PDB file of C-alpha atoms in Angstrom:
ATOM      1  CA  GLU A1379       0.000   0.000   0.000  1.00  0.00           C
ATOM      2  CA  THR A1380       2.765   2.460   0.926  1.00  0.00           C
ATOM      3  CA  CYS A1381       4.724   1.436  -2.159  1.00  0.00           C
ATOM      4  CA  GLU A1382       1.725   2.075  -4.417  1.00  0.00           C
ATOM      5  CA  LEU A1383       1.239   5.572  -2.985  1.00  0.00           C
ATOM      6  CA  ILE A1384       4.909   6.442  -3.383  1.00  0.00           C
ATOM      7  CA  CYS A1385       5.095   5.065  -6.932  1.00  0.00           C
ATOM      8  CA  LYS A1386       2.217   7.336  -7.980  1.00  0.00           C
ATOM      9  CA  ALA A1387       4.513  10.303  -7.321  1.00  0.00           C
ATOM     10  CA  PHE A1388       7.020   9.141  -9.945  1.00  0.00           C
ATOM     11  CA  SER A1389       6.721   8.534 -13.666  1.00  0.00           C
ATOM     12  CA  GLU A1390       7.257   4.970 -14.883  1.00  0.00           C
ATOM     13  CA  GLN A1391      10.473   6.025 -16.653  1.00  0.00           C
ATOM     14  CA  LYS A1392      12.011   7.162 -13.362  1.00  0.00           C
ATOM     15  CA  LEU A1393      11.258   3.921 -11.501  1.00  0.00           C
ATOM     16  CA  LEU A1394      14.007   1.490 -12.407  1.00  0.00           C
ATOM     17  CA  LYS A1395      13.502  -1.112  -9.729  1.00  0.00           C
ATOM     18  CA  ILE A1396      11.250  -1.845  -6.780  1.00  0.00           C
ATOM     19  CA  ARG A1397      12.455  -4.411  -4.319  1.00  0.00           C
ATOM     20  CA  GLU A1398      11.041  -5.647  -1.048  1.00  0.00           C
ATOM     21  CA  ASP A1399      13.685  -6.697   1.453  1.00  0.00           C
ATOM     22  CA  PRO A1400      12.818  -8.450   4.733  1.00  0.00           C
ATOM     23  CA  ARG A1401      15.925  -7.037   6.419  1.00  0.00           C
ATOM     24  CA  ILE A1402      14.409  -3.550   6.551  1.00  0.00           C
ATOM     25  CA  ARG A1403      11.441  -4.573   8.703  1.00  0.00           C
ATOM     26  CA  GLU A1404      10.720  -3.091  12.122  1.00  0.00           C
ATOM     27  CA  GLN A1405      12.360  -4.383  15.267  1.00  0.00           C
ATOM     28  CA  GLU A1406      10.863  -7.621  16.599  1.00  0.00           C
ATOM     29  CA  TRP A1407       9.204  -6.614  19.868  1.00  0.00           C
ATOM     30  CA  GLY A1408       8.731 -10.165  21.180  1.00  0.00           C
ATOM     31  CA  ASN A1409       6.727 -10.273  24.402  1.00  0.00           C
ATOM     32  CA  PHE A1410       6.597  -6.497  24.860  1.00  0.00           C
ATOM     33  CA  GLN A1411       2.823  -6.723  24.527  1.00  0.00           C
ATOM     34  CA  ASP A1412       2.708  -8.753  27.776  1.00  0.00           C
ATOM     35  CA  LEU A1413       0.919  -6.204  29.965  1.00  0.00           C
ATOM     36  CA  ALA A1414       1.947  -7.963  33.195  1.00  0.00           C
ATOM     37  CA  ARG A1415       5.654  -7.389  32.388  1.00  0.00           C
ATOM     38  CA  ARG A1416       5.348  -4.107  30.525  1.00  0.00           C
ATOM     39  CA  GLU A1417       6.431  -1.846  33.425  1.00  0.00           C
ATOM     40  CA  ILE A1418       9.404  -4.098  34.163  1.00  0.00           C
ATOM     41  CA  THR A1419      10.342  -4.192  30.485  1.00  0.00           C
ATOM     42  CA  VAL A1420      10.218  -0.394  30.176  1.00  0.00           C
ATOM     43  CA  ALA A1421      12.387   0.018  33.300  1.00  0.00           C
ATOM     44  CA  GLU A1422      14.913  -2.596  32.125  1.00  0.00           C
ATOM     45  CA  ARG A1423      15.110  -1.027  28.681  1.00  0.00           C
ATOM     46  CA  LYS A1424      15.668   2.421  30.163  1.00  0.00           C
ATOM     47  CA  LYS A1425      18.449   1.077  32.393  1.00  0.00           C
ATOM     48  CA  ILE A1426      20.220  -0.961  29.680  1.00  0.00           C
ATOM     49  CA  GLY A1427      19.545   1.423  26.784  1.00  0.00           C
ATOM     50  CA  ARG A1428      17.439   1.175  23.646  1.00  0.00           C
ATOM     51  CA  PHE A1429      20.338  -0.070  21.544  1.00  0.00           C
ATOM     52  CA  PHE A1430      21.379  -3.038  23.681  1.00  0.00           C
ATOM     53  CA  TYR A1431      18.104  -4.056  25.356  1.00  0.00           C
ATOM     54  CA  ARG A1432      16.698  -7.238  23.811  1.00  0.00           C
ATOM     55  CA  PHE A1433      12.981  -7.813  24.238  1.00  0.00           C
ATOM     56  CA  ARG A1434      12.093 -11.275  25.469  1.00  0.00           C
ATOM     57  CA  ASN A1435      11.580 -13.375  22.303  1.00  0.00           C
ATOM     58  CA  GLY A1436      12.453 -10.271  20.290  1.00  0.00           C
ATOM     59  CA  GLU A1437      15.386  -8.197  19.091  1.00  0.00           C
ATOM     60  CA  SER A1438      17.681  -5.536  20.454  1.00  0.00           C
ATOM     61  CA  GLY A1439      18.672  -2.449  18.519  1.00  0.00           C
ATOM     62  CA  ALA A1440      22.047  -4.165  18.060  1.00  0.00           C
ATOM     63  CA  ASP A1441      20.286  -7.065  16.318  1.00  0.00           C
ATOM     64  CA  VAL A1442      18.552  -4.634  13.963  1.00  0.00           C
ATOM     65  CA  TYR A1443      21.914  -2.895  13.412  1.00  0.00           C
ATOM     66  CA  ASP A1444      23.267  -6.225  12.122  1.00  0.00           C
ATOM     67  CA  ARG A1445      20.369  -6.401   9.640  1.00  0.00           C
ATOM     68  CA  VAL A1446      21.094  -2.800   8.625  1.00  0.00           C
ATOM     69  CA  SER A1447      24.736  -3.707   7.955  1.00  0.00           C
ATOM     70  CA  SER A1448      23.769  -6.688   5.826  1.00  0.00           C
ATOM     71  CA  PHE A1449      21.248  -4.595   3.885  1.00  0.00           C
ATOM     72  CA  MET A1450      23.804  -1.827   3.311  1.00  0.00           C
ATOM     73  CA  ASP A1451      26.369  -4.294   1.996  1.00  0.00           C
ATOM     74  CA  SER A1452      23.851  -5.454  -0.617  1.00  0.00           C
ATOM     75  CA  LEU A1453      22.796  -1.895  -1.395  1.00  0.00           C
ATOM     76  CA  PHE A1454      26.391  -0.756  -1.931  1.00  0.00           C
ATOM     77  CA  ARG A1455      27.026  -3.656  -4.309  1.00  0.00           C
ATOM     78  CA  GLU A1456      24.001  -2.566  -6.356  1.00  0.00           C
ATOM     79  CA  MET A1457      25.022   1.097  -6.255  1.00  0.00           C
ATOM     80  CA  ASP A1458      28.508   0.159  -7.417  1.00  0.00           C
ATOM     81  CA  ASN A1459      26.907  -1.338 -10.520  1.00  0.00           C
ATOM     82  CA  SER A1460      27.027   1.053 -13.482  1.00  0.00           C
ATOM     83  CA  LEU A1461      23.247   0.663 -13.923  1.00  0.00           C
ATOM     84  CA  MET A1462      22.700   2.547 -10.650  1.00  0.00           C
ATOM     85  CA  SER A1463      25.423   5.178 -11.011  1.00  0.00           C
ATOM     86  CA  ASN A1464      23.386   8.411 -10.940  1.00  0.00           C
ATOM     87  CA  ASN A1465      19.994   7.397  -9.632  1.00  0.00           C
ATOM     88  CA  ASN A1466      18.132   8.225  -6.455  1.00  0.00           C
ATOM     89  CA  ILE A1467      17.311   5.509  -3.976  1.00  0.00           C
ATOM     90  CA  LEU A1468      14.248   5.604  -1.764  1.00  0.00           C
ATOM     91  CA  ILE A1469      14.228   3.328   1.278  1.00  0.00           C
ATOM     92  CA  VAL A1470      10.881   2.882   3.004  1.00  0.00           C
ATOM     93  CA  SER A1471      11.102   1.375   6.457  1.00  0.00           C
ATOM     94  CA  HIS A1472      10.393   2.096  10.113  1.00  0.00           C
ATOM     95  CA  GLY A1473      11.872   4.773  12.358  1.00  0.00           C
ATOM     96  CA  LEU A1474      14.234   2.544  14.323  1.00  0.00           C
ATOM     97  CA  PHE A1475      15.618   0.983  11.155  1.00  0.00           C
ATOM     98  CA  LEU A1476      16.176   4.417   9.608  1.00  0.00           C
ATOM     99  CA  ARG A1477      17.954   5.767  12.712  1.00  0.00           C
ATOM    100  CA  LEU A1478      20.172   2.677  12.779  1.00  0.00           C
ATOM    101  CA  PHE A1479      20.803   3.071   9.038  1.00  0.00           C
ATOM    102  CA  LEU A1480      22.094   6.595   9.702  1.00  0.00           C
ATOM    103  CA  MET A1481      24.120   5.373  12.680  1.00  0.00           C
ATOM    104  CA  ARG A1482      25.794   2.697  10.565  1.00  0.00           C
ATOM    105  CA  PHE A1483      26.251   4.897   7.496  1.00  0.00           C
ATOM    106  CA  TYR A1484      27.852   7.782   9.382  1.00  0.00           C
ATOM    107  CA  ARG A1485      29.496   5.543  11.997  1.00  0.00           C
ATOM    108  CA  TRP A1486      27.885   7.314  14.921  1.00  0.00           C
ATOM    109  CA  PRO A1487      28.515   5.894  18.392  1.00  0.00           C
ATOM    110  CA  VAL A1488      25.750   4.225  20.416  1.00  0.00           C
ATOM    111  CA  GLU A1489      25.588   7.316  22.629  1.00  0.00           C
ATOM    112  CA  LYS A1490      24.552   9.431  19.631  1.00  0.00           C
ATOM    113  CA  PHE A1491      21.866   6.882  18.703  1.00  0.00           C
ATOM    114  CA  HIS A1492      20.454   7.130  22.240  1.00  0.00           C
ATOM    115  CA  THR A1493      19.927  10.890  21.811  1.00  0.00           C
ATOM    116  CA  LEU A1494      17.837  10.571  18.631  1.00  0.00           C
ATOM    117  CA  GLU A1495      14.046  10.577  18.689  1.00  0.00           C
ATOM    118  CA  ASN A1496      12.180   8.303  16.354  1.00  0.00           C
ATOM    119  CA  PHE A1497      10.817   9.678  13.092  1.00  0.00           C
ATOM    120  CA  ASN A1498       7.131  10.611  13.016  1.00  0.00           C
ATOM    121  CA  ASN A1499       4.845   8.342  10.991  1.00  0.00           C
ATOM    122  CA  GLY A1500       5.553   9.149   7.375  1.00  0.00           C
ATOM    123  CA  GLY A1501       8.752  10.908   8.433  1.00  0.00           C
ATOM    124  CA  TYR A1502      11.814  10.941   6.229  1.00  0.00           C
ATOM    125  CA  CYS A1503      15.407  12.022   5.988  1.00  0.00           C
ATOM    126  CA  ILE A1504      17.399  13.017   2.945  1.00  0.00           C
ATOM    127  CA  LEU A1505      21.001  12.116   2.207  1.00  0.00           C
ATOM    128  CA  GLU A1506      22.233  14.128  -0.753  1.00  0.00           C
ATOM    129  CA  ARG A1507      25.098  12.812  -2.826  1.00  0.00           C
ATOM    130  CA  ASN A1508      27.891  15.090  -3.967  1.00  0.00           C
ATOM    131  CA  ASP A1509      28.498  13.948  -7.545  1.00  0.00           C
ATOM    132  CA  GLN A1510      32.074  15.225  -7.525  1.00  0.00           C
ATOM    133  CA  ASP A1511      33.399  13.184  -4.617  1.00  0.00           C
ATOM    134  CA  GLY A1512      30.613  10.674  -3.937  1.00  0.00           C
ATOM    135  CA  SER A1513      30.085  11.827  -0.342  1.00  0.00           C
ATOM    136  CA  PHE A1514      26.625  12.022   1.226  1.00  0.00           C
ATOM    137  CA  LYS A1515      25.418  14.963   3.293  1.00  0.00           C
ATOM    138  CA  LEU A1516      22.536  14.537   5.719  1.00  0.00           C
ATOM    139  CA  LYS A1517      20.155  17.347   4.724  1.00  0.00           C
ATOM    140  CA  THR A1518      17.492  16.704   7.370  1.00  0.00           C
ATOM    141  CA  ASN A1519      17.773  17.998  10.926  1.00  0.00           C
ATOM    142  CA  LEU A1520      17.085  15.156  13.325  1.00  0.00           C
ATOM    143  CA  LYS A1521      14.984  15.434  16.473  1.00  0.00           C
ATOM    144  CA  ILE A1522      16.506  14.476  19.774  1.00  0.00           C
ATOM    145  CA  PHE A1523      14.916  13.700  23.123  1.00  0.00           C
ATOM    146  CA  HIS A1524      13.466  16.728  24.913  1.00  0.00           C
ATOM    147  CA  GLU A1525      16.072  16.682  27.674  1.00  0.00           C
ATOM    148  CA  GLN A1526      18.710  17.287  25.001  1.00  0.00           C
ATOM    149  CA  LYS A1527      19.081  20.272  22.685  1.00  0.00           C
ATOM    150  CA  ARG A1528      18.124  19.909  19.025  1.00  0.00           C
ATOM    151  CA  ILE A1529      20.936  18.436  16.917  1.00  0.00           C
ATOM    152  CA  GLU A1530      22.009  20.551  13.995  1.00  0.00           C
ATOM    153  CA  MET A1531      23.926  18.699  11.327  1.00  0.00           C
ATOM    154  CA  GLN A1532      27.090  20.775  11.781  1.00  0.00           C
ATOM    155  CA  ASP A1533      27.150  19.674  15.455  1.00  0.00           C
ATOM    156  CA  LEU A1534      27.478  16.088  14.274  1.00  0.00           C
ATOM    157  CA  LYS A1535      30.457  16.845  12.059  1.00  0.00           C
ATOM    158  CA  GLU A1536      33.068  15.888  14.623  1.00  0.00           C
ATOM    159  CA  GLN A1537      30.940  13.012  15.941  1.00  0.00           C
ATOM    160  CA  PHE A1538      31.198  10.696  12.972  1.00  0.00           C
ATOM    161  CA  ASN A1539      33.850   9.434  10.627  1.00  0.00           C
ATOM    162  CA  GLU A1540      33.180  11.274   7.416  1.00  0.00           C
ATOM    163  CA  GLN A1541      33.025   8.898   4.506  1.00  0.00           C
ATOM    164  CA  SER A1542      32.214   8.896   0.818  1.00  0.00           C
ATOM    165  CA  PHE A1543      30.286   6.170  -0.923  1.00  0.00           C
ATOM    166  CA  GLU A1544      33.324   5.199  -2.981  1.00  0.00           C
ATOM    167  CA  GLU A1545      35.471   4.685   0.084  1.00  0.00           C
ATOM    168  CA  GLU A1546      32.735   2.820   2.007  1.00  0.00           C
ATOM    169  CA  THR A1547      32.301   0.312  -0.784  1.00  0.00           C
ATOM    170  CA  HIS A1548      36.006  -0.344  -0.755  1.00  0.00           C
ATOM    171  CA  SER A1549      36.221  -0.741   3.059  1.00  0.00           C
ATOM    172  CA  THR A1550      38.096   2.438   3.860  1.00  0.00           C
ATOM    173  CA  SER A1551      36.980   5.610   5.593  1.00  0.00           C
ATOM    174  CA  HIS A1552      34.513   8.168   4.193  1.00  0.00           C
ATOM    175  CA  THR A1553      34.978  11.890   3.762  1.00  0.00           C
ATOM    176  CA  LYS A1554      32.176  14.426   3.885  1.00  0.00           C
ATOM    177  CA  ASN A1555      32.122  17.868   2.319  1.00  0.00           C
ATOM    178  CA  ASP A1556      29.645  20.477   3.491  1.00  0.00           C
TER     179      ASP A1556
END
């Protein structure tokens, strides 16, 4: 349903490929719906942290991060293909997956992930590619938890290893130009 709505915004000539990938699904919440344990679960998760806490019979953020890494490896192989050289890529997923995608892509530490709020329903972020050097700039300001100040993208500059697509696909470090 979401795919159909998005595809209506593009002409058929601009849509080269649509692919569903099970790795970009939402985090498995396991027994989080167990109302008897819900308070305990929330307290444990707050103590351990959203990245490392694994829901009973579910996944941790670290587990989803592994799926993100696997997905990105496949994506980079496709992007490295000359058929995908100058095209836009739209990834439709859930908020946690998208935050972990950014964390992995920009090599942010877990502490930075813990400051980020989830995207609103239908929320998005834009990574714009510099055609000259292949680097990607995050064009969207991200929301952080209310006890923190809003993150502006220039504040993140020193927080992540700046990398270009070309270097990432060849297992070296990225560079980022503003």
